[in-house]
Amino acid sequence: MKIVIIDCDVGVDDALALILAFHSSALEVKAVTGVNGNVPLDRVFENIQKVLSLLQPTNKPIIARGASSPLKGKAIHAHSVHGRTGLGEAKIELKDGEEWWTLSGGPAWELITSIAHQHPQQVTLIAVGPLTNLALGIQKDLDGMKHLKEIVIMGGAVRTRGNVTPHAEFNIYSDPVAAKMVFESGIPMTLVPLDVTHRVFLTPSLMEERVKPIGNTFSKFLMEATGYDTKARRFRNRETVFLHDPLAVGVVIDPTLVKNETLCLTVETDEGEHWGKLIEGKEGSQINVSLGVDAERFLELFVSRLR
Ligand code: BDR
Ligand code: CA
């Protein structure tokens, strides 16, 4: 079993990534940490708790609040994709006195590094939001961060267009200075960029044929969160829904789902048109980057873990 920590900015696809992780016996999710991103930090933290109350995990993870703003630049959000609350159209009520987590008093970076110290070279950190908490860990306890076995990051657009600007992807664009620090840290990492996450998506036919028939809490949550209209047989405000963050979890569960190449990458941190762009070249940090994916096999895994 792999010990994992999930750092996220829940977010519809972050919520789906948590479901996939907690429903996978190959993973032991020790902690879930939150960072400003798709929605402001308070919402992210509430959403982590809501998703955990849906999941009701037998082994309660430790949760911690992280950074409420990036190291440099203004906090940006993605309400147009994830809705006002961050969970799309899904409504989950938190019940008084029911806690499916253990609350850490300290910040996210401290929880991450303390778990890494306790389990040296055994913990995989899955980062599916802006990289601010990871950069704070590097600034404050590099030794702790170096005790991580690996970091798997959903982020970046390497040989494809960005999704915030033509050059940059949301998680990197939100805090490029943090991303640069993480890339340059020398910690073993795998980057799961838009190049592959744009190939794994939900379609109306997949919802009809494979998701709706499951008919449980999780398939219902998926339909509500993604705004799937069962009568019209379409998502209300988009054609398809990308499974960015679940793919990063999928890569940890089964690394053979993707084909990786080692690339030299730098992050553009100068303000301007290219803010947050990943530049491939001869200089920069050597990063293991997923450039190919077996989309059908991943979708099979994802849908099967809704059960
Ligand atoms: C990434 O940005 C967020 O909106 C998603 O949750 C995902 O982590 C995709 O660019
Ligand atoms: Ca995310």
mmCIF file of C-alpha atoms and ligand atoms in Angstrom:
data_model
loop_
_atom_site.group_PDB
_atom_site.id
_atom_site.type_symbol
_atom_site.label_atom_id
_atom_site.label_comp_id
_atom_site.label_asym_id
_atom_site.label_seq_id
_atom_site.Cartn_x
_atom_site.Cartn_y
_atom_site.Cartn_z
ATOM 1 C CA MET A 1 0.000 0.000 0.000
ATOM 2 C CA LYS A 2 1.296 3.470 -0.889
ATOM 3 C CA ILE A 3 1.078 6.210 1.726
ATOM 4 C CA VAL A 4 -0.230 9.406 0.134
ATOM 5 C CA ILE A 5 -1.027 12.991 1.056
ATOM 6 C CA ILE A 6 -3.368 14.935 -1.225
ATOM 7 C CA ASP A 7 -2.882 18.707 -1.484
ATOM 8 C CA CYS A 8 -5.903 20.158 -3.266
ATOM 9 C CA ASP A 9 -8.112 23.172 -4.052
ATOM 10 C CA VAL A 10 -11.505 21.401 -4.138
ATOM 11 C CA GLY A 11 -12.908 21.983 -6.965
ATOM 12 C CA VAL A 12 -15.140 19.508 -8.808
ATOM 13 C CA ASP A 13 -12.316 17.416 -10.272
ATOM 14 C CA ASP A 14 -10.403 17.598 -6.965
ATOM 15 C CA ALA A 15 -13.463 16.091 -5.260
ATOM 16 C CA LEU A 16 -13.506 13.305 -7.865
ATOM 17 C CA ALA A 17 -9.772 12.752 -7.262
ATOM 18 C CA LEU A 18 -10.472 12.322 -3.530
ATOM 19 C CA ILE A 19 -13.205 9.772 -4.269
ATOM 20 C CA LEU A 20 -10.852 7.801 -6.521
ATOM 21 C CA ALA A 21 -8.065 7.886 -3.909
ATOM 22 C CA PHE A 22 -10.200 6.902 -0.911
ATOM 23 C CA HIS A 23 -11.854 4.100 -2.910
ATOM 24 C CA SER A 24 -8.505 2.587 -3.915
ATOM 25 C CA SER A 25 -7.113 -0.075 -1.612
ATOM 26 C CA ALA A 26 -3.661 0.486 -3.156
ATOM 27 C CA LEU A 27 -3.509 3.860 -1.373
ATOM 28 C CA GLU A 28 -3.519 4.873 2.252
ATOM 29 C CA VAL A 29 -4.547 8.539 2.342
ATOM 30 C CA LYS A 30 -2.881 9.888 5.496
ATOM 31 C CA ALA A 31 -3.734 13.553 5.011
ATOM 32 C CA VAL A 32 -5.663 16.010 2.870
ATOM 33 C CA THR A 33 -4.438 19.595 2.792
ATOM 34 C CA GLY A 34 -6.070 22.636 1.230
ATOM 35 C CA VAL A 35 -4.714 25.536 -0.775
ATOM 36 C CA ASN A 36 -6.276 28.618 -2.357
ATOM 37 C CA GLY A 37 -7.147 27.885 -5.973
ATOM 38 C CA ASN A 38 -10.401 27.027 -7.734
ATOM 39 C CA VAL A 39 -12.204 28.760 -4.846
ATOM 40 C CA PRO A 40 -10.923 30.746 -1.831
ATOM 41 C CA LEU A 41 -9.246 28.749 0.955
ATOM 42 C CA ASP A 42 -12.223 28.803 3.372
ATOM 43 C CA ARG A 43 -14.406 27.183 0.711
ATOM 44 C CA VAL A 44 -11.672 24.698 -0.187
ATOM 45 C CA PHE A 45 -11.421 23.641 3.444
ATOM 46 C CA GLU A 46 -15.192 23.317 3.809
ATOM 47 C CA ASN A 47 -15.311 21.288 0.587
ATOM 48 C CA ILE A 48 -12.614 18.903 1.838
ATOM 49 C CA GLN A 49 -14.806 18.257 4.887
ATOM 50 C CA LYS A 50 -17.925 17.850 2.744
ATOM 51 C CA VAL A 51 -16.291 15.314 0.452
ATOM 52 C CA LEU A 52 -14.963 13.402 3.473
ATOM 53 C CA SER A 53 -18.453 13.282 4.980
ATOM 54 C CA LEU A 54 -19.642 11.789 1.723
ATOM 55 C CA LEU A 55 -16.810 9.248 1.754
ATOM 56 C CA GLN A 56 -16.977 8.414 5.484
ATOM 57 C CA PRO A 57 -13.473 6.854 5.494
ATOM 58 C CA THR A 58 -12.764 4.193 8.124
ATOM 59 C CA ASN A 59 -9.258 5.557 8.561
ATOM 60 C CA LYS A 60 -9.864 9.250 9.152
ATOM 61 C CA PRO A 61 -7.255 11.404 7.406
ATOM 62 C CA ILE A 62 -5.646 14.429 9.060
ATOM 63 C CA ILE A 63 -6.665 17.667 7.395
ATOM 64 C CA ALA A 64 -4.922 21.040 7.459
ATOM 65 C CA ARG A 65 -5.471 24.495 6.030
ATOM 66 C CA GLY A 66 -2.785 25.840 3.769
ATOM 67 C CA ALA A 67 -1.991 29.063 1.964
ATOM 68 C CA SER A 68 -4.800 31.533 1.282
ATOM 69 C CA SER A 69 -2.842 33.384 -1.388
ATOM 70 C CA PRO A 70 0.054 32.724 -3.764
ATOM 71 C CA LEU A 71 3.700 33.599 -3.012
ATOM 72 C CA LYS A 72 3.551 36.224 -5.746
ATOM 73 C CA GLY A 73 0.637 37.742 -7.636
ATOM 74 C CA LYS A 74 -3.062 37.971 -6.793
ATOM 75 C CA ALA A 75 -5.222 35.003 -5.789
ATOM 76 C CA ILE A 76 -7.305 33.902 -8.764
ATOM 77 C CA HIS A 77 -10.250 31.513 -8.769
ATOM 78 C CA ALA A 78 -12.140 29.394 -11.293
ATOM 79 C CA HIS A 79 -15.807 29.866 -10.336
ATOM 80 C CA SER A 80 -16.822 29.687 -13.990
ATOM 81 C CA VAL A 81 -15.716 26.036 -14.065
ATOM 82 C CA HIS A 82 -16.391 24.910 -10.491
ATOM 83 C CA GLY A 83 -19.418 27.042 -9.562
ATOM 84 C CA ARG A 84 -19.920 29.412 -6.646
ATOM 85 C CA THR A 85 -19.131 26.847 -3.922
ATOM 86 C CA GLY A 86 -16.507 24.871 -5.828
ATOM 87 C CA LEU A 87 -18.637 21.708 -5.895
ATOM 88 C CA GLY A 88 -20.659 22.621 -8.964
ATOM 89 C CA GLU A 89 -24.345 21.983 -8.384
ATOM 90 C CA ALA A 90 -23.796 19.369 -5.665
ATOM 91 C CA LYS A 91 -25.177 20.161 -2.241
ATOM 92 C CA ILE A 92 -23.682 18.396 0.759
ATOM 93 C CA GLU A 93 -24.680 19.397 4.284
ATOM 94 C CA LEU A 94 -22.128 19.050 7.061
ATOM 95 C CA LYS A 95 -23.735 17.390 10.101
ATOM 96 C CA ASP A 96 -22.934 18.696 13.591
ATOM 97 C CA GLY A 97 -20.857 16.279 15.629
ATOM 98 C CA GLU A 98 -19.935 14.065 12.681
ATOM 99 C CA GLU A 99 -16.278 14.408 11.789
ATOM 100 C CA TRP A 100 -14.687 12.095 9.276
ATOM 101 C CA TRP A 101 -11.271 13.697 9.748
ATOM 102 C CA THR A 102 -8.750 14.694 12.399
ATOM 103 C CA LEU A 103 -8.013 18.396 12.374
ATOM 104 C CA SER A 104 -4.410 19.526 12.466
ATOM 105 C CA GLY A 105 -3.790 22.771 14.306
ATOM 106 C CA GLY A 106 -0.801 23.695 12.152
ATOM 107 C CA PRO A 107 -0.507 24.784 8.542
ATOM 108 C CA ALA A 108 -0.541 22.383 5.588
ATOM 109 C CA TRP A 109 3.216 22.567 4.920
ATOM 110 C CA GLU A 110 3.939 21.509 8.514
ATOM 111 C CA LEU A 111 1.593 18.526 8.315
ATOM 112 C CA ILE A 112 3.165 17.435 5.017
ATOM 113 C CA THR A 113 6.739 17.646 6.320
ATOM 114 C CA SER A 114 5.924 16.031 9.665
ATOM 115 C CA ILE A 115 4.337 13.010 7.940
ATOM 116 C CA ALA A 116 7.376 12.832 5.628
ATOM 117 C CA HIS A 117 9.703 12.848 8.664
ATOM 118 C CA GLN A 118 7.671 10.040 10.272
ATOM 119 C CA HIS A 119 7.754 7.871 7.115
ATOM 120 C CA PRO A 120 11.003 8.759 5.284
ATOM 121 C CA GLN A 121 11.008 7.945 1.546
ATOM 122 C CA GLN A 122 7.603 6.298 1.818
ATOM 123 C CA VAL A 123 5.153 9.124 1.195
ATOM 124 C CA THR A 124 3.851 10.241 -2.204
ATOM 125 C CA LEU A 125 2.495 13.777 -2.223
ATOM 126 C CA ILE A 126 -0.228 14.262 -4.845
ATOM 127 C CA ALA A 127 -0.551 17.988 -5.599
ATOM 128 C CA VAL A 128 -3.641 18.917 -7.592
ATOM 129 C CA GLY A 129 -3.869 22.634 -6.851
ATOM 130 C CA PRO A 130 -1.496 25.617 -7.029
ATOM 131 C CA LEU A 131 1.890 24.674 -5.540
ATOM 132 C CA THR A 132 2.005 27.258 -2.727
ATOM 133 C CA ASN A 133 1.895 24.784 0.204
ATOM 134 C CA LEU A 134 4.722 22.749 -1.337
ATOM 135 C CA ALA A 135 6.871 25.850 -1.823
ATOM 136 C CA LEU A 136 6.277 26.878 1.807
ATOM 137 C CA GLY A 137 7.415 23.396 2.860
ATOM 138 C CA ILE A 138 10.587 23.840 0.800
ATOM 139 C CA GLN A 139 11.223 27.276 2.343
ATOM 140 C CA LYS A 140 10.576 26.193 5.915
ATOM 141 C CA ASP A 141 11.656 22.527 6.096
ATOM 142 C CA LEU A 142 13.528 21.412 2.979
ATOM 143 C CA ASP A 143 14.830 18.364 4.822
ATOM 144 C CA GLY A 144 11.257 17.262 5.542
ATOM 145 C CA MET A 145 10.219 17.756 1.913
ATOM 146 C CA LYS A 146 13.269 15.744 0.801
ATOM 147 C CA HIS A 147 11.974 12.863 2.914
ATOM 148 C CA LEU A 148 9.058 12.543 0.472
ATOM 149 C CA LYS A 149 9.373 9.610 -1.882
ATOM 150 C CA GLU A 150 7.843 11.487 -4.799
ATOM 151 C CA ILE A 151 5.576 14.355 -5.729
ATOM 152 C CA VAL A 152 2.972 13.821 -8.445
ATOM 153 C CA ILE A 153 1.685 17.141 -9.733
ATOM 154 C CA MET A 154 -1.333 17.895 -11.920
ATOM 155 C CA GLY A 155 -0.249 21.034 -13.690
ATOM 156 C CA GLY A 156 1.207 22.737 -16.714
ATOM 157 C CA ALA A 157 0.734 22.722 -20.457
ATOM 158 C CA VAL A 158 3.975 21.448 -21.956
ATOM 159 C CA ARG A 159 3.457 20.825 -25.682
ATOM 160 C CA THR A 160 -0.127 22.030 -25.809
ATOM 161 C CA ARG A 161 -2.191 25.188 -25.193
ATOM 162 C CA GLY A 162 -2.883 26.425 -21.701
ATOM 163 C CA ASN A 163 -6.356 26.705 -20.191
ATOM 164 C CA VAL A 164 -6.061 30.112 -18.494
ATOM 165 C CA THR A 165 -3.982 31.788 -21.193
ATOM 166 C CA PRO A 166 -2.767 30.225 -24.449
ATOM 167 C CA HIS A 167 0.531 29.602 -22.605
ATOM 168 C CA ALA A 168 -0.362 28.601 -19.074
ATOM 169 C CA GLU A 169 -2.386 26.069 -17.125
ATOM 170 C CA PHE A 170 -4.403 27.081 -14.012
ATOM 171 C CA ASN A 171 -2.374 25.435 -11.204
ATOM 172 C CA ILE A 172 0.958 26.796 -12.453
ATOM 173 C CA TYR A 173 -0.483 30.168 -13.533
ATOM 174 C CA SER A 174 -1.972 30.638 -10.043
ATOM 175 C CA ASP A 175 1.475 30.609 -8.396
ATOM 176 C CA PRO A 176 4.408 30.353 -10.842
ATOM 177 C CA VAL A 177 6.967 31.395 -8.215
ATOM 178 C CA ALA A 178 5.918 28.448 -6.048
ATOM 179 C CA ALA A 179 6.002 26.110 -9.069
ATOM 180 C CA LYS A 180 9.544 27.261 -9.914
ATOM 181 C CA MET A 181 10.689 26.554 -6.365
ATOM 182 C CA VAL A 182 9.149 23.068 -6.445
ATOM 183 C CA PHE A 183 10.628 22.262 -9.870
ATOM 184 C CA GLU A 184 14.092 23.370 -8.722
ATOM 185 C CA SER A 185 13.947 21.478 -5.397
ATOM 186 C CA GLY A 186 15.450 18.257 -6.734
ATOM 187 C CA ILE A 187 12.669 16.192 -5.098
ATOM 188 C CA PRO A 188 11.708 13.311 -7.442
ATOM 189 C CA MET A 189 8.546 14.328 -9.258
ATOM 190 C CA THR A 190 6.148 13.439 -12.031
ATOM 191 C CA LEU A 191 4.189 16.131 -13.811
ATOM 192 C CA VAL A 192 0.757 15.237 -15.185
ATOM 193 C CA PRO A 193 0.011 18.178 -17.511
ATOM 194 C CA LEU A 194 -2.901 19.183 -19.752
ATOM 195 C CA ASP A 195 -1.132 17.248 -22.529
ATOM 196 C CA VAL A 196 -2.588 14.100 -20.961
ATOM 197 C CA THR A 197 -5.450 15.339 -18.759
ATOM 198 C CA HIS A 198 -7.183 16.810 -21.814
ATOM 199 C CA ARG A 199 -7.444 13.255 -23.147
ATOM 200 C CA VAL A 200 -9.448 11.951 -20.182
ATOM 201 C CA PHE A 201 -12.952 13.362 -20.009
ATOM 202 C CA LEU A 202 -16.554 12.539 -19.252
ATOM 203 C CA THR A 203 -19.035 12.660 -22.109
ATOM 204 C CA PRO A 204 -22.848 12.440 -22.047
ATOM 205 C CA SER A 205 -22.695 8.910 -23.460
ATOM 206 C CA LEU A 206 -20.268 7.804 -20.752
ATOM 207 C CA MET A 207 -22.575 9.346 -18.129
ATOM 208 C CA GLU A 208 -25.611 7.525 -19.570
ATOM 209 C CA GLU A 209 -23.964 4.164 -20.171
ATOM 210 C CA ARG A 210 -21.505 3.830 -17.322
ATOM 211 C CA VAL A 211 -22.112 6.394 -14.567
ATOM 212 C CA LYS A 212 -25.907 6.722 -14.227
ATOM 213 C CA PRO A 213 -26.523 2.940 -13.965
ATOM 214 C CA ILE A 214 -24.309 2.767 -10.842
ATOM 215 C CA GLY A 215 -27.039 4.705 -8.991
ATOM 216 C CA ASN A 216 -25.177 5.217 -5.715
ATOM 217 C CA THR A 217 -24.168 8.284 -3.655
ATOM 218 C CA PHE A 218 -20.988 8.781 -5.661
ATOM 219 C CA SER A 219 -22.473 8.524 -9.139
ATOM 220 C CA LYS A 220 -25.194 10.969 -8.004
ATOM 221 C CA PHE A 221 -22.578 13.332 -6.622
ATOM 222 C CA LEU A 222 -20.671 13.138 -9.911
ATOM 223 C CA MET A 223 -23.799 13.989 -11.897
ATOM 224 C CA GLU A 224 -24.714 16.928 -9.660
ATOM 225 C CA ALA A 225 -21.210 18.323 -9.320
ATOM 226 C CA THR A 226 -20.621 18.271 -13.069
ATOM 227 C CA GLY A 227 -24.062 19.746 -13.799
ATOM 228 C CA TYR A 228 -25.177 16.744 -15.830
ATOM 229 C CA ASP A 229 -28.781 17.128 -16.931
ATOM 230 C CA THR A 230 -30.249 13.620 -17.115
ATOM 231 C CA LYS A 231 -33.308 14.745 -19.101
ATOM 232 C CA ALA A 232 -31.419 16.757 -21.707
ATOM 233 C CA ARG A 233 -28.551 14.229 -21.631
ATOM 234 C CA ARG A 234 -25.927 16.932 -21.561
ATOM 235 C CA PHE A 235 -23.776 18.906 -19.135
ATOM 236 C CA ARG A 236 -25.467 22.234 -18.518
ATOM 237 C CA ASN A 237 -22.567 24.522 -19.359
ATOM 238 C CA ARG A 238 -20.026 22.456 -21.252
ATOM 239 C CA GLU A 239 -19.696 19.605 -23.729
ATOM 240 C CA THR A 240 -17.340 17.426 -21.682
ATOM 241 C CA VAL A 241 -15.772 17.408 -18.214
ATOM 242 C CA PHE A 242 -12.027 16.924 -17.902
ATOM 243 C CA LEU A 243 -10.722 14.556 -15.224
ATOM 244 C CA HIS A 244 -7.488 16.474 -14.598
ATOM 245 C CA ASP A 245 -6.982 15.740 -10.906
ATOM 246 C CA PRO A 246 -8.299 12.154 -10.908
ATOM 247 C CA LEU A 247 -5.663 11.312 -13.531
ATOM 248 C CA ALA A 248 -2.877 12.424 -11.151
ATOM 249 C CA VAL A 249 -4.295 10.009 -8.550
ATOM 250 C CA GLY A 250 -4.632 7.342 -11.255
ATOM 251 C CA VAL A 251 -0.927 7.690 -12.072
ATOM 252 C CA VAL A 252 -0.059 6.923 -8.434
ATOM 253 C CA ILE A 253 -2.415 3.921 -8.331
ATOM 254 C CA ASP A 254 -1.121 2.557 -11.645
ATOM 255 C CA PRO A 255 1.930 4.259 -13.185
ATOM 256 C CA THR A 256 1.531 2.175 -16.366
ATOM 257 C CA LEU A 257 -1.513 4.300 -17.313
ATOM 258 C CA VAL A 258 0.877 6.955 -18.646
ATOM 259 C CA LYS A 259 4.040 7.168 -20.716
ATOM 260 C CA ASN A 260 6.618 9.513 -19.242
ATOM 261 C CA GLU A 261 9.619 11.360 -20.660
ATOM 262 C CA THR A 262 12.301 13.283 -18.808
ATOM 263 C CA LEU A 263 12.220 16.906 -19.972
ATOM 264 C CA CYS A 264 14.182 20.011 -18.988
ATOM 265 C CA LEU A 265 11.608 22.563 -17.848
ATOM 266 C CA THR A 266 11.667 26.121 -16.510
ATOM 267 C CA VAL A 267 8.716 28.152 -15.239
ATOM 268 C CA GLU A 268 8.191 31.686 -16.553
ATOM 269 C CA THR A 269 7.876 33.953 -13.512
ATOM 270 C CA ASP A 270 8.288 37.313 -15.250
ATOM 271 C CA GLU A 271 5.045 39.237 -15.322
ATOM 272 C CA GLY A 272 3.503 39.476 -18.762
ATOM 273 C CA GLU A 273 1.965 37.399 -21.480
ATOM 274 C CA HIS A 274 3.957 34.259 -20.640
ATOM 275 C CA TRP A 275 3.359 34.280 -16.852
ATOM 276 C CA GLY A 276 3.157 30.661 -15.682
ATOM 277 C CA LYS A 277 4.291 29.121 -18.966
ATOM 278 C CA LEU A 278 6.454 25.976 -18.850
ATOM 279 C CA ILE A 279 9.422 26.309 -21.158
ATOM 280 C CA GLU A 280 11.035 23.171 -22.515
ATOM 281 C CA GLY A 281 14.704 23.495 -23.399
ATOM 282 C CA LYS A 282 18.261 22.423 -22.655
ATOM 283 C CA GLU A 283 18.368 24.307 -19.352
ATOM 284 C CA GLY A 284 16.091 23.886 -16.382
ATOM 285 C CA SER A 285 15.055 21.125 -14.028
ATOM 286 C CA GLN A 286 14.853 17.538 -15.188
ATOM 287 C CA ILE A 287 11.246 16.530 -14.689
ATOM 288 C CA ASN A 288 9.463 13.283 -15.420
ATOM 289 C CA VAL A 289 6.524 14.383 -17.577
ATOM 290 C CA SER A 290 3.506 12.307 -18.633
ATOM 291 C CA LEU A 291 3.006 12.784 -22.370
ATOM 292 C CA GLY A 292 0.988 9.695 -23.267
ATOM 293 C CA VAL A 293 -2.044 8.133 -21.552
ATOM 294 C CA ASP A 294 -4.186 5.038 -21.948
ATOM 295 C CA ALA A 295 -7.414 7.045 -21.636
ATOM 296 C CA GLU A 296 -9.813 4.113 -21.915
ATOM 297 C CA ARG A 297 -8.060 2.116 -19.187
ATOM 298 C CA PHE A 298 -8.013 5.166 -16.922
ATOM 299 C CA LEU A 299 -11.743 5.827 -17.461
ATOM 300 C CA GLU A 300 -12.441 2.193 -16.643
ATOM 301 C CA LEU A 301 -10.525 2.570 -13.367
ATOM 302 C CA PHE A 302 -12.210 5.890 -12.543
ATOM 303 C CA VAL A 303 -15.757 4.651 -13.152
ATOM 304 C CA SER A 304 -15.157 1.357 -11.333
ATOM 305 C CA ARG A 305 -14.044 3.266 -8.204
ATOM 306 C CA LEU A 306 -17.328 5.159 -7.992
ATOM 307 C CA ARG A 307 -18.753 1.930 -6.632
HETATM 308 C C1 BDR B 1 -6.484 22.248 -12.844
HETATM 309 O O1 BDR B 1 -7.045 23.503 -12.469
HETATM 310 C C2 BDR B 1 -8.164 23.323 -11.650
HETATM 311 O O2 BDR B 1 -9.238 24.097 -12.091
HETATM 312 C C3 BDR B 1 -8.493 21.860 -11.662
HETATM 313 O O3 BDR B 1 -8.972 21.464 -10.402
HETATM 314 C C4 BDR B 1 -7.174 21.206 -12.000
HETATM 315 O O4 BDR B 1 -6.423 20.975 -10.834
HETATM 316 C C5 BDR B 1 -6.640 22.067 -14.333
HETATM 317 O O5 BDR B 1 -6.006 23.087 -15.018
HETATM 318 CA CA CA B 2 -7.410 21.135 -8.619
#
